[in-house]
Amino acid sequence: MAADPRRWQCAARALELRAPVVMGVLNVTPDSFSDGGRFARRDAALAQARRMVNEGAAIIDVGGESTRPGANPASPEEELARTIPVIEALRTESDVFISIDTSKPDVMRAAVRAGADIINDVRALTEPGALDAATETRAGVCLMHMRGEPRTMQAAPHYDDVIAEVCAFLAARMAACRAAGIEPARLAVDPGFGFGKTVAHNLTLLRNLQRFDELGAVLAVGLSRKSMLAKITGRPVDQRTAGSVALAAIAVLNGARIVRAHDVAATLDAVRLAAAVLKGEEFDGT
């Protein structure tokens, strides 16, 4: 039986998605493409997390390894040192849903022990031991599509049919998760905008997001500040809020329930407006 794409089971509690929500991006790395290490220190990271929670983020996504094009990998020890103190501190002061952005089994387990509810994996649990770790934690899992590896993924990516191929990959990973004992209600999928895709691929995916409804899972997207905005608008990374917000609204209109964003307040306004458009005459102001 397919899961309810408007309710995401994350360990002992569920995230209700009758209205779409924003996942705030918290990069605690020294080499993030979007914020250049501004939140690498624990106190700065916590201050940013609080700001995003106050602006309405339903999820805080904590990442300790940059996955920008050309990024070098971080060791498990580096990821643990960067992320776990932040997750522990945030959990003591907030009931916001917390996501760990990692592909490493040891980091997954430690993050969930520290208070994370969700595992957000750009490699869709394909690393050795990752599937077992995610199964054990009982956390919610977001499976993302990526063609190649961060260091090489933007080197002339090619698809015969990007929609069919991304859908097939995610369907296969969902099947692997179910076979390992991860309930469908715990799964979300992300097409992986910018991860081994050209601008044309990204736009095709965005235009056809409703095709992912066939997977029967919560649909998450990450479009905030991506390089496709530079190629379309010419804006540098610190001037891409307007473009990111526009893409967020388009994504919600096409079926996204979770929108990953750096600029939470502005994105949440766009998400709410898009959701109101979808409700139309049924909109009651709530």
Short mmCIF file of N, CA, C and O in Angstrom, two decimals, residues 110 180 210 235 280:
data_model
loop_
_atom_site.label_atom_id
_atom_site.label_comp_id
_atom_site.label_asym_id
_atom_site.label_seq_id
_atom_site.Cartn_x
_atom_site.Cartn_y
_atom_site.Cartn_z
N ALA A 110 24.54 8.38 14.88
CA ALA A 110 24.86 9.35 15.93
C ALA A 110 23.90 10.52 15.92
O ALA A 110 23.51 11.03 16.98
N ALA A 180 14.32 -3.78 3.01
CA ALA A 180 15.16 -3.75 4.21
C ALA A 180 14.35 -3.54 5.48
O ALA A 180 14.90 -3.63 6.58
N GLN A 210 4.71 16.64 -11.08
CA GLN A 210 3.55 15.81 -10.76
C GLN A 210 3.72 14.35 -11.17
O GLN A 210 3.02 13.47 -10.66
N ARG A 235 22.45 36.29 -11.63
CA ARG A 235 22.67 36.77 -10.27
C ARG A 235 23.74 35.96 -9.53
O ARG A 235 23.75 34.73 -9.62
N GLY A 280 -7.79 27.52 -4.08
CA GLY A 280 -8.78 28.29 -4.79
C GLY A 280 -9.96 28.69 -3.92
O GLY A 280 -9.78 29.27 -2.84
#
